[in-house]
Short mmCIF file of C-alpha atoms and ligand atoms in Angstrom, two decimals:
data_model
loop_
_atom_site.label_atom_id
_atom_site.label_comp_id
_atom_site.label_asym_id
_atom_site.label_seq_id
_atom_site.Cartn_x
_atom_site.Cartn_y
_atom_site.Cartn_z
CA MET A 1 0.00 0.00 0.00
CA LEU A 2 1.40 3.33 -1.04
CA SER A 3 -1.28 5.55 0.47
CA GLY A 4 -4.80 5.51 1.91
CA ALA A 5 -6.49 2.84 4.01
CA VAL A 6 -7.85 -0.64 3.33
CA SER A 7 -10.19 -2.57 5.56
CA VAL A 8 -10.17 -6.37 5.36
CA HIS A 9 -13.42 -8.22 6.02
CA SER A 10 -14.50 -11.77 6.29
CA LEU A 11 -17.99 -13.22 6.31
CA ASP A 12 -19.35 -15.17 9.20
CA ASP A 13 -21.74 -18.05 8.69
CA GLN A 14 -24.73 -15.69 8.76
CA GLY A 15 -23.26 -13.86 5.80
CA GLU A 16 -22.41 -10.82 7.90
CA GLU A 17 -19.18 -8.93 7.46
CA VAL A 18 -16.67 -8.60 10.26
CA GLU A 19 -13.60 -6.42 10.03
CA LEU A 20 -10.42 -8.40 10.58
CA ALA A 21 -7.75 -5.81 9.97
CA ARG A 22 -7.18 -2.31 8.69
CA PHE A 23 -4.07 -1.56 6.66
CA GLN A 24 -2.14 1.67 6.38
CA PRO A 25 0.54 2.78 3.86
CA GLY A 26 3.59 0.51 3.94
CA ALA A 27 1.52 -2.59 4.74
CA PHE A 28 0.91 -5.46 2.31
CA PHE A 29 -1.80 -8.06 2.11
CA GLY A 30 -3.00 -10.91 -0.08
CA GLU A 31 0.45 -12.51 -0.07
CA LEU A 32 -0.89 -15.87 1.07
CA ALA A 33 -3.11 -16.09 -1.97
CA LEU A 34 -0.12 -15.25 -4.19
CA ILE A 35 1.95 -17.98 -2.61
CA ASP A 36 -0.45 -20.92 -2.61
CA ALA A 37 -2.89 -19.79 -5.32
CA GLU A 38 -5.83 -20.58 -3.08
CA PRO A 39 -8.81 -18.25 -3.06
CA ARG A 40 -8.53 -15.49 -0.55
CA SER A 41 -10.40 -16.03 2.68
CA ALA A 42 -11.10 -12.33 3.21
CA THR A 43 -11.97 -9.29 1.12
CA GLY A 44 -10.16 -5.98 1.12
CA VAL A 45 -12.18 -2.80 0.73
CA VAL A 46 -10.59 0.56 0.06
CA VAL A 47 -12.01 2.92 2.69
CA GLU A 48 -10.03 6.03 1.78
CA ASP A 49 -8.58 7.15 -1.53
CA SER A 50 -5.65 4.76 -1.87
CA ASP A 51 -2.74 3.96 -4.12
CA LEU A 52 -1.95 0.27 -4.28
CA PHE A 53 0.97 -1.48 -5.92
CA ARG A 54 -0.46 -4.70 -7.33
CA LEU A 55 1.71 -7.68 -8.12
CA ASP A 56 0.39 -10.69 -10.04
CA ARG A 57 1.31 -14.24 -9.11
CA ALA A 58 3.61 -14.93 -12.04
CA ALA A 59 5.69 -11.85 -11.35
CA PHE A 60 5.75 -12.62 -7.64
CA LEU A 61 6.86 -16.24 -8.13
CA GLY A 62 9.35 -15.15 -10.78
CA LEU A 63 10.95 -12.91 -8.24
CA LEU A 64 11.08 -15.70 -5.68
CA ASP A 65 12.55 -18.13 -8.26
CA ARG A 66 15.33 -15.83 -9.00
CA ALA A 67 15.90 -15.27 -5.33
CA HIS A 68 16.04 -18.94 -4.42
CA PRO A 69 14.28 -22.00 -5.94
CA MET A 70 13.48 -23.57 -2.60
CA LEU A 71 11.89 -20.52 -1.23
CA LYS A 72 8.63 -21.23 -3.01
CA ASP A 73 8.01 -24.59 -1.29
CA LEU A 74 9.09 -23.23 1.98
CA LEU A 75 6.68 -20.37 1.80
CA ALA A 76 3.84 -22.61 0.62
CA GLY A 77 4.25 -24.74 3.74
CA LEU A 78 4.46 -21.74 5.91
CA SER A 79 1.38 -20.20 4.40
CA ALA A 80 -0.67 -23.38 4.94
CA LYS A 81 0.23 -23.29 8.57
CA ILE A 82 -0.53 -19.64 9.03
CA ARG A 83 -3.77 -19.97 7.14
CA ASN A 84 -4.87 -22.80 9.36
CA ASN A 85 -4.05 -20.88 12.50
CA ASN A 86 -5.79 -17.82 11.15
CA VAL A 87 -8.93 -19.75 10.35
CA GLN A 88 -9.15 -21.07 13.87
CA TYR A 89 -8.46 -17.71 15.37
CA PHE A 90 -11.02 -15.91 13.22
CA GLU A 91 -13.64 -18.54 13.81
CA LEU A 92 -13.32 -17.99 17.51
CA ARG A 93 -13.48 -14.27 17.06
CA LEU A 94 -16.53 -14.47 14.82
CA GLN A 95 -18.26 -16.70 17.30
CA LYS A 96 -17.61 -14.23 20.09
CA GLU A 97 -18.70 -11.29 17.97
CA ARG A 98 -21.91 -13.12 17.03
CA LEU A 99 -22.76 -13.87 20.62
CA ARG A 100 -22.12 -10.27 21.55
CA ALA A 101 -24.30 -8.99 18.70
CA GLN A 102 -27.12 -11.36 19.60
CA ALA A 103 -26.95 -10.35 23.27
CA GLU A 104 -27.09 -6.71 22.28
CA ILE A 105 -30.11 -7.21 20.06
CA ASP A 106 -31.88 -9.15 22.81
CA ARG A 107 -31.10 -6.43 25.30
CA HIS A 108 -32.41 -3.69 23.02
CA ARG A 109 -35.50 -5.68 22.27
CA SER A 110 -36.39 -6.52 25.84
CA ILE A 111 -35.90 -2.96 27.07
CA SER A 112 -37.94 -1.60 24.17
CA GLN A 113 -40.75 -4.06 24.72
CA MET A 114 -40.84 -3.37 28.41
CA VAL A 115 -41.00 0.39 27.90
CA ALA A 116 -43.65 0.10 25.21
CA GLY A 117 -45.65 -2.27 27.42
CA VAL A 118 -45.51 0.08 30.39
CA ALA A 119 -46.50 2.99 28.15
CA HIS A 120 -49.50 1.04 26.95
CA GLU A 121 -50.59 0.18 30.48
CA ILE A 122 -50.20 3.72 31.75
CA ASN A 123 -52.28 5.17 28.95
CA THR A 124 -55.64 4.18 30.43
CA PRO A 125 -55.22 5.55 33.97
CA LEU A 126 -53.68 8.66 32.49
CA GLY A 127 -56.73 9.14 30.29
CA ILE A 128 -58.96 8.89 33.34
CA VAL A 129 -56.91 11.47 35.22
CA ASN A 130 -57.12 13.72 32.19
CA ASN A 131 -60.90 13.45 32.08
CA ALA A 132 -61.20 14.19 35.77
CA ALA A 133 -58.92 17.22 35.50
CA SER A 134 -60.82 18.62 32.55
CA LEU A 135 -64.07 18.14 34.44
CA ILE A 136 -62.69 20.36 37.20
CA THR A 137 -61.38 23.04 34.82
CA GLU A 138 -64.67 23.07 32.95
CA MET A 139 -66.73 23.41 36.14
CA ILE A 140 -64.51 25.84 37.97
CA THR A 141 -63.73 28.41 35.28
CA PRO A 142 -62.40 31.84 36.31
CA LYS A 143 -65.70 33.24 35.10
CA ALA A 144 -67.82 30.90 37.21
CA ILE A 145 -65.79 31.25 40.40
CA PRO A 146 -67.41 34.50 41.74
CA ALA A 147 -70.88 32.96 41.45
CA LEU A 148 -69.80 29.67 43.02
CA ALA A 149 -67.92 31.14 45.98
CA LYS A 150 -69.69 32.17 49.15
CA ASP A 151 -66.92 34.43 50.36
CA ALA A 152 -63.42 35.66 49.47
CA ARG A 153 -61.78 32.65 51.11
CA ALA A 154 -63.84 30.19 49.08
CA GLU A 155 -63.02 32.20 45.95
CA ALA A 156 -59.28 31.89 46.68
CA VAL A 157 -59.63 28.14 47.25
CA LEU A 158 -61.56 27.68 43.99
CA THR A 159 -59.00 29.73 42.07
CA ASP A 160 -56.20 27.57 43.46
CA LEU A 161 -58.17 24.47 42.53
CA HIS A 162 -58.61 25.73 38.99
CA ASP A 163 -54.88 26.47 38.69
CA ALA A 164 -53.95 23.06 40.07
CA ALA A 165 -56.26 21.29 37.64
CA THR A 166 -54.79 23.28 34.74
CA LEU A 167 -51.30 22.29 35.85
CA ILE A 168 -52.38 18.64 35.93
CA GLN A 169 -53.81 18.90 32.44
CA ASN A 170 -50.70 20.53 30.99
CA ASN A 171 -48.50 17.84 32.43
CA ILE A 172 -50.76 15.11 31.16
CA VAL A 173 -50.23 16.49 27.67
CA ARG A 174 -46.46 16.18 28.23
CA ALA A 175 -46.88 12.65 29.64
CA GLY A 176 -48.98 11.78 26.58
CA GLN A 177 -46.18 12.91 24.28
CA LEU A 178 -43.68 10.81 26.21
CA ILE A 179 -45.96 7.80 26.01
CA GLU A 180 -46.20 8.19 22.24
CA ALA A 181 -42.39 8.22 22.09
CA PHE A 182 -42.18 5.16 24.34
CA LYS A 183 -44.61 3.29 22.13
CA ASN A 184 -42.39 4.01 19.14
CA LEU A 185 -39.77 1.85 20.79
CA SER A 186 -41.75 -1.22 19.97
CA VAL A 187 -42.01 -2.10 16.31
CA ARG A 188 -45.41 -3.61 16.83
CA ASN A 189 -46.69 -0.14 17.62
CA VAL A 190 -45.03 1.53 14.67
CA THR A 191 -47.16 1.60 11.60
CA GLY A 192 -46.48 3.22 8.31
CA ARG A 193 -47.39 2.94 4.67
CA LYS A 194 -44.96 1.36 2.25
CA GLU A 195 -44.26 3.53 -0.77
CA GLN A 196 -41.99 3.69 -3.77
CA VAL A 197 -39.97 6.87 -3.75
CA ASP A 198 -36.84 8.42 -5.20
CA PHE A 199 -34.39 7.91 -2.35
CA GLY A 200 -32.36 11.04 -3.07
CA GLY A 201 -35.52 13.16 -3.23
CA LEU A 202 -36.83 11.67 -0.01
CA THR A 203 -33.57 12.45 1.77
CA GLU A 204 -33.66 16.02 0.47
CA GLU A 205 -37.26 16.34 1.69
CA ALA A 206 -36.50 14.90 5.13
CA VAL A 207 -33.55 17.23 5.62
CA GLY A 208 -35.69 20.07 4.22
CA LEU A 209 -38.08 19.68 7.15
CA TYR A 210 -35.26 20.76 9.43
CA ARG A 211 -34.09 23.75 7.37
CA LEU A 212 -36.10 26.37 9.22
CA LYS A 213 -34.84 25.20 12.60
CA ALA A 214 -31.34 24.90 11.15
CA GLN A 215 -31.38 28.55 10.14
CA GLN A 216 -32.10 29.58 13.72
CA SER A 217 -29.25 27.50 15.09
CA ARG A 218 -26.93 28.28 12.17
CA LEU A 219 -26.54 24.70 11.02
CA ARG A 220 -25.33 24.49 7.43
CA LEU A 221 -27.16 21.46 6.03
CA GLU A 222 -25.78 19.88 2.89
CA VAL A 223 -27.28 16.89 1.09
CA ILE A 224 -24.85 15.09 -1.21
CA ASP A 225 -26.60 12.80 -3.67
CA GLU A 226 -24.15 10.24 -5.06
CA LEU A 227 -26.84 7.81 -6.16
CA GLY A 228 -26.36 8.38 -9.89
CA GLU A 229 -29.06 7.97 -12.54
CA ALA A 230 -30.23 4.40 -12.10
CA GLY A 231 -31.48 2.36 -9.14
CA ARG A 232 -32.64 5.35 -7.11
CA THR A 233 -36.00 3.93 -6.14
CA TRP A 234 -36.64 2.84 -2.58
CA GLU A 235 -39.57 0.67 -1.64
CA GLY A 236 -39.91 1.43 2.02
CA PHE A 237 -41.46 3.58 4.70
CA PRO A 238 -40.73 7.27 4.03
CA GLY A 239 -42.25 8.33 7.35
CA HIS A 240 -39.91 6.13 9.37
CA TYR A 241 -36.86 7.24 7.40
CA THR A 242 -37.81 10.90 7.85
CA GLN A 243 -38.20 10.34 11.58
CA VAL A 244 -34.70 8.83 11.79
CA ILE A 245 -33.14 11.73 9.86
CA LEU A 246 -34.92 14.27 12.07
CA ASN A 247 -33.76 12.52 15.24
CA LEU A 248 -30.16 12.63 14.00
CA LEU A 249 -30.36 16.29 12.98
CA THR A 250 -31.93 17.25 16.32
CA ASN A 251 -29.01 15.59 18.08
CA ILE A 252 -26.46 17.44 15.99
CA ASP A 253 -28.23 20.70 16.74
CA ARG A 254 -28.37 19.99 20.45
CA TYR A 255 -25.10 18.20 21.16
CA ALA A 256 -22.60 18.60 18.33
CA TYR A 257 -22.95 22.36 18.08
CA PRO A 258 -24.57 23.39 21.37
CA ASP A 259 -25.73 26.91 22.28
CA GLY A 260 -26.60 27.86 18.72
CA GLN A 261 -22.95 28.03 17.69
CA GLY A 262 -23.82 26.29 14.41
CA GLY A 263 -21.65 24.31 12.02
CA ALA A 264 -21.64 22.02 9.01
CA VAL A 265 -23.81 18.93 8.61
CA LYS A 266 -23.36 16.56 5.69
CA VAL A 267 -25.91 13.99 4.64
CA THR A 268 -24.57 11.74 1.89
CA VAL A 269 -26.60 9.09 0.07
CA ALA A 270 -24.92 6.53 -2.16
CA GLN A 271 -25.39 3.08 -3.65
CA GLU A 272 -23.83 0.13 -1.94
CA ASN A 273 -23.51 -2.85 -4.20
CA SER A 274 -21.94 -5.98 -2.89
CA PRO A 275 -21.94 -9.20 -4.93
CA ARG A 276 -23.11 -11.15 -1.89
CA LYS A 277 -25.93 -8.94 -0.77
CA ALA A 278 -29.07 -7.39 -2.18
CA PRO A 279 -28.37 -3.81 -3.31
CA ARG A 280 -28.62 -1.26 -0.56
CA PHE A 281 -28.48 2.47 0.01
CA ARG A 282 -25.83 3.90 2.27
CA VAL A 283 -26.70 7.04 4.19
CA VAL A 284 -24.05 8.93 6.12
CA VAL A 285 -25.07 11.74 8.47
CA GLU A 286 -22.04 13.55 9.83
CA ASP A 287 -21.13 16.59 11.85
CA PHE A 288 -17.82 18.12 12.74
CA GLY A 289 -18.74 19.22 16.23
CA ARG A 290 -18.08 18.21 19.78
CA GLY A 291 -18.16 14.43 19.33
CA ILE A 292 -19.08 11.73 21.84
CA PRO A 293 -16.73 10.60 24.63
CA GLU A 294 -15.46 7.07 24.12
CA LYS A 295 -17.11 5.83 27.32
CA ASP A 296 -20.54 7.04 26.14
CA LEU A 297 -20.34 5.68 22.61
CA PRO A 298 -21.47 2.09 23.39
CA LYS A 299 -24.52 3.44 25.25
CA VAL A 300 -25.95 6.03 22.88
CA PHE A 301 -28.42 3.62 21.25
CA ASP A 302 -29.76 2.56 24.68
CA ALA A 303 -33.20 3.80 25.61
CA PHE A 304 -32.99 6.58 28.22
CA PHE A 305 -29.27 7.19 27.80
CA THR A 306 -28.87 10.95 27.57
CA THR A 307 -26.30 13.53 28.55
CA GLY A 308 -28.87 16.26 28.09
CA ARG A 309 -31.55 15.58 30.68
CA ALA A 310 -31.14 19.14 31.95
CA ILE A 311 -31.92 20.52 28.49
CA GLY A 312 -34.94 18.36 27.84
CA GLY A 313 -33.33 15.19 26.48
CA THR A 314 -35.12 11.91 27.19
CA GLY A 315 -32.58 9.57 25.63
CA LEU A 316 -35.04 8.07 23.18
CA GLY A 317 -34.01 9.64 19.84
CA LEU A 318 -31.26 7.18 18.94
CA ALA A 319 -33.06 4.20 20.51
CA ILE A 320 -36.05 4.90 18.26
CA ALA A 321 -33.77 5.45 15.25
CA HIS A 322 -32.04 2.12 15.95
CA ASN A 323 -35.35 0.38 16.30
CA LEU A 324 -36.82 1.83 13.11
CA VAL A 325 -33.73 1.13 11.01
CA THR A 326 -33.03 -2.40 12.20
CA SER A 327 -36.61 -3.61 12.46
CA ALA A 328 -39.04 -1.66 10.31
CA LEU A 329 -36.53 -0.78 7.59
CA GLN A 330 -34.53 -4.03 7.84
CA GLY A 331 -31.22 -2.20 7.70
CA THR A 332 -28.24 -1.51 9.91
CA ILE A 333 -27.09 1.58 11.75
CA CYS A 334 -23.80 2.34 13.44
CA ILE A 335 -22.11 5.34 14.95
CA ALA A 336 -18.50 6.52 15.07
CA SER A 337 -17.20 9.56 16.85
CA GLU A 338 -14.00 11.30 17.78
CA PRO A 339 -14.25 13.82 20.62
CA GLY A 340 -13.56 17.26 19.25
CA GLU A 341 -13.73 16.05 15.64
CA GLY A 342 -17.37 15.13 15.13
CA THR A 343 -19.79 12.25 14.80
CA ARG A 344 -20.81 10.05 11.92
CA VAL A 345 -23.88 7.84 11.69
CA VAL A 346 -23.93 5.29 8.86
CA MET A 347 -27.09 3.50 7.80
CA ARG A 348 -27.41 0.75 5.25
CA LEU A 349 -30.92 0.18 3.96
CA PRO A 350 -32.10 -2.51 1.57
CA LYS A 351 -33.71 -1.01 -1.55
CA ILE A 352 -36.82 -3.09 -1.00
CA VAL A 353 -38.23 -3.56 2.48
CA GLU A 354 -39.68 -7.07 2.54
CA ASP A 355 -43.24 -7.60 3.74
CA GLU A 356 -42.30 -10.67 5.66
CA PRO A 357 -38.63 -10.55 6.48
CA ALA A 358 -36.77 -13.77 7.06
CA GLU A 359 -36.16 -14.58 10.73
CA GLU A 360 -33.96 -11.79 11.94
CA ALA A 361 -30.29 -12.75 12.02
CA PRO A 362 -28.06 -10.76 14.33
CA ARG A 363 -26.70 -7.89 12.29
CA LEU A 364 -23.15 -7.26 13.28
CA ASN A 365 -21.96 -3.73 13.47
CA GLU A 366 -20.67 -3.23 9.97
CA ARG A 367 -17.37 -1.66 9.21
CA PRO A 368 -16.26 0.79 8.20
CA CYS A 369 -18.82 2.75 10.17
N1 LIG B 401 -24.23 14.31 16.93
C1 LIG B 401 -23.94 14.14 18.23
N2 LIG B 401 -22.89 14.80 18.79
C2 LIG B 401 -22.60 14.63 20.10
N3 LIG B 401 -23.31 13.83 20.95
C3 LIG B 401 -24.36 13.16 20.46
C4 LIG B 401 -24.74 13.28 19.08
N4 LIG B 401 -25.81 12.49 18.88
C5 LIG B 401 -26.09 11.90 20.06
N5 LIG B 401 -25.24 12.30 21.02
C6 LIG B 401 -25.21 11.81 22.42
O1 LIG B 401 -26.03 10.65 22.49
C7 LIG B 401 -26.99 10.78 23.54
C8 LIG B 401 -28.24 9.99 23.18
O2 LIG B 401 -28.94 10.58 22.09
P1 LIG B 401 -30.51 10.39 21.96
O3 LIG B 401 -30.96 11.06 20.71
O4 LIG B 401 -30.83 8.94 22.11
O5 LIG B 401 -31.09 11.12 23.25
P2 LIG B 401 -31.31 12.67 23.53
O6 LIG B 401 -31.12 13.47 22.28
O7 LIG B 401 -30.45 13.04 24.69
O8 LIG B 401 -32.84 12.71 23.95
P3 LIG B 401 -34.12 12.67 22.96
O9 LIG B 401 -33.62 12.27 21.62
O10 LIG B 401 -35.04 11.66 23.55
O11 LIG B 401 -34.68 14.04 22.97
C9 LIG B 401 -27.18 12.27 23.68
O12 LIG B 401 -27.64 12.60 24.98
C10 LIG B 401 -25.77 12.81 23.42
O13 LIG B 401 -24.96 12.70 24.56
MG1 LIG B 402 -32.01 12.92 20.47
#
């Protein structure tokens, strides 16, 4: 490698990619395949603009021949051994990674279901409280109080009662909004209509919904459409996708560039074609702001994890986004961040959302994120 970066992946038995290594300039790879002419067991993907010096097998062996005839056999033996060791090592790693991914999915799912279940249960008593409070505010209106009260003291008590009931009602509205958000954590409660749309146009529209707010907080929103002419159609749930984009933009506004300082936001959509997978769209939402501390990064998709409770954060935005992307949209989502440099969320969405998806396999965190 002369310049750039290459990420090497292998597939696990679920067909999911796992990053095995990342190479920098000066490194070399693929030498085992040159030596023993066996197919490569992993795939290299260029993740930054790179210059590679590529050597074919004949030239490589020619060089070795001239260096020493025995070298070839020696290296072939060596490579078989290394390959064998590598296979065992990677199998173990894949197994571990799979278990971890499955445990994470289970954890997300059980928390989400619990929260959605509680929200559902609370809805009824809350409705009753709401009715009772509105009964009071309707009966004891400021206008009616003088007629109802026998004396000044009774009038003061009735006024306080009216104010208290109004306070209850206002907070029930807030509780109702929270309950709606909680319910969104469970896919069973999320409904939407499947449509065929131009994916680039949809992204532009979704980001467009935030433009007014962005002006106030001086966010510079840029949508980069790298989809090209063909294969731009998405058969999915525009409402869910829009919700995810809005949740991400709200976070950038609130956390990446706090206090209305403003900054750049890039939303890039592109095709992702892999010979082993159905064609997908890749969406990257990135900011160049404050970033997320390393210790927080593994928790940001958890329901109720927030660093902004004091400024009105509930910790549901990313949990809902994760839920919508991985369940309703059958895709993957991952996050990368460097404190002080910014944050990047990468989503991969199949071009057609299936009506009845195959039994959900654990989706490993794909790399590069
Ligand atoms: N772009 C970002 N830059 C820096 N920190 C971020 C960014 N996006 C998310 N975070 C961090 O991740 C946490 C979780 O985000 P999430 O959207 O789930 O919750 P929230 O925004 O705090 O609350 P809610 O979305 O429910 O209003 C945030 O509290 C914040 O610490
Ligand atoms: Mg949020």
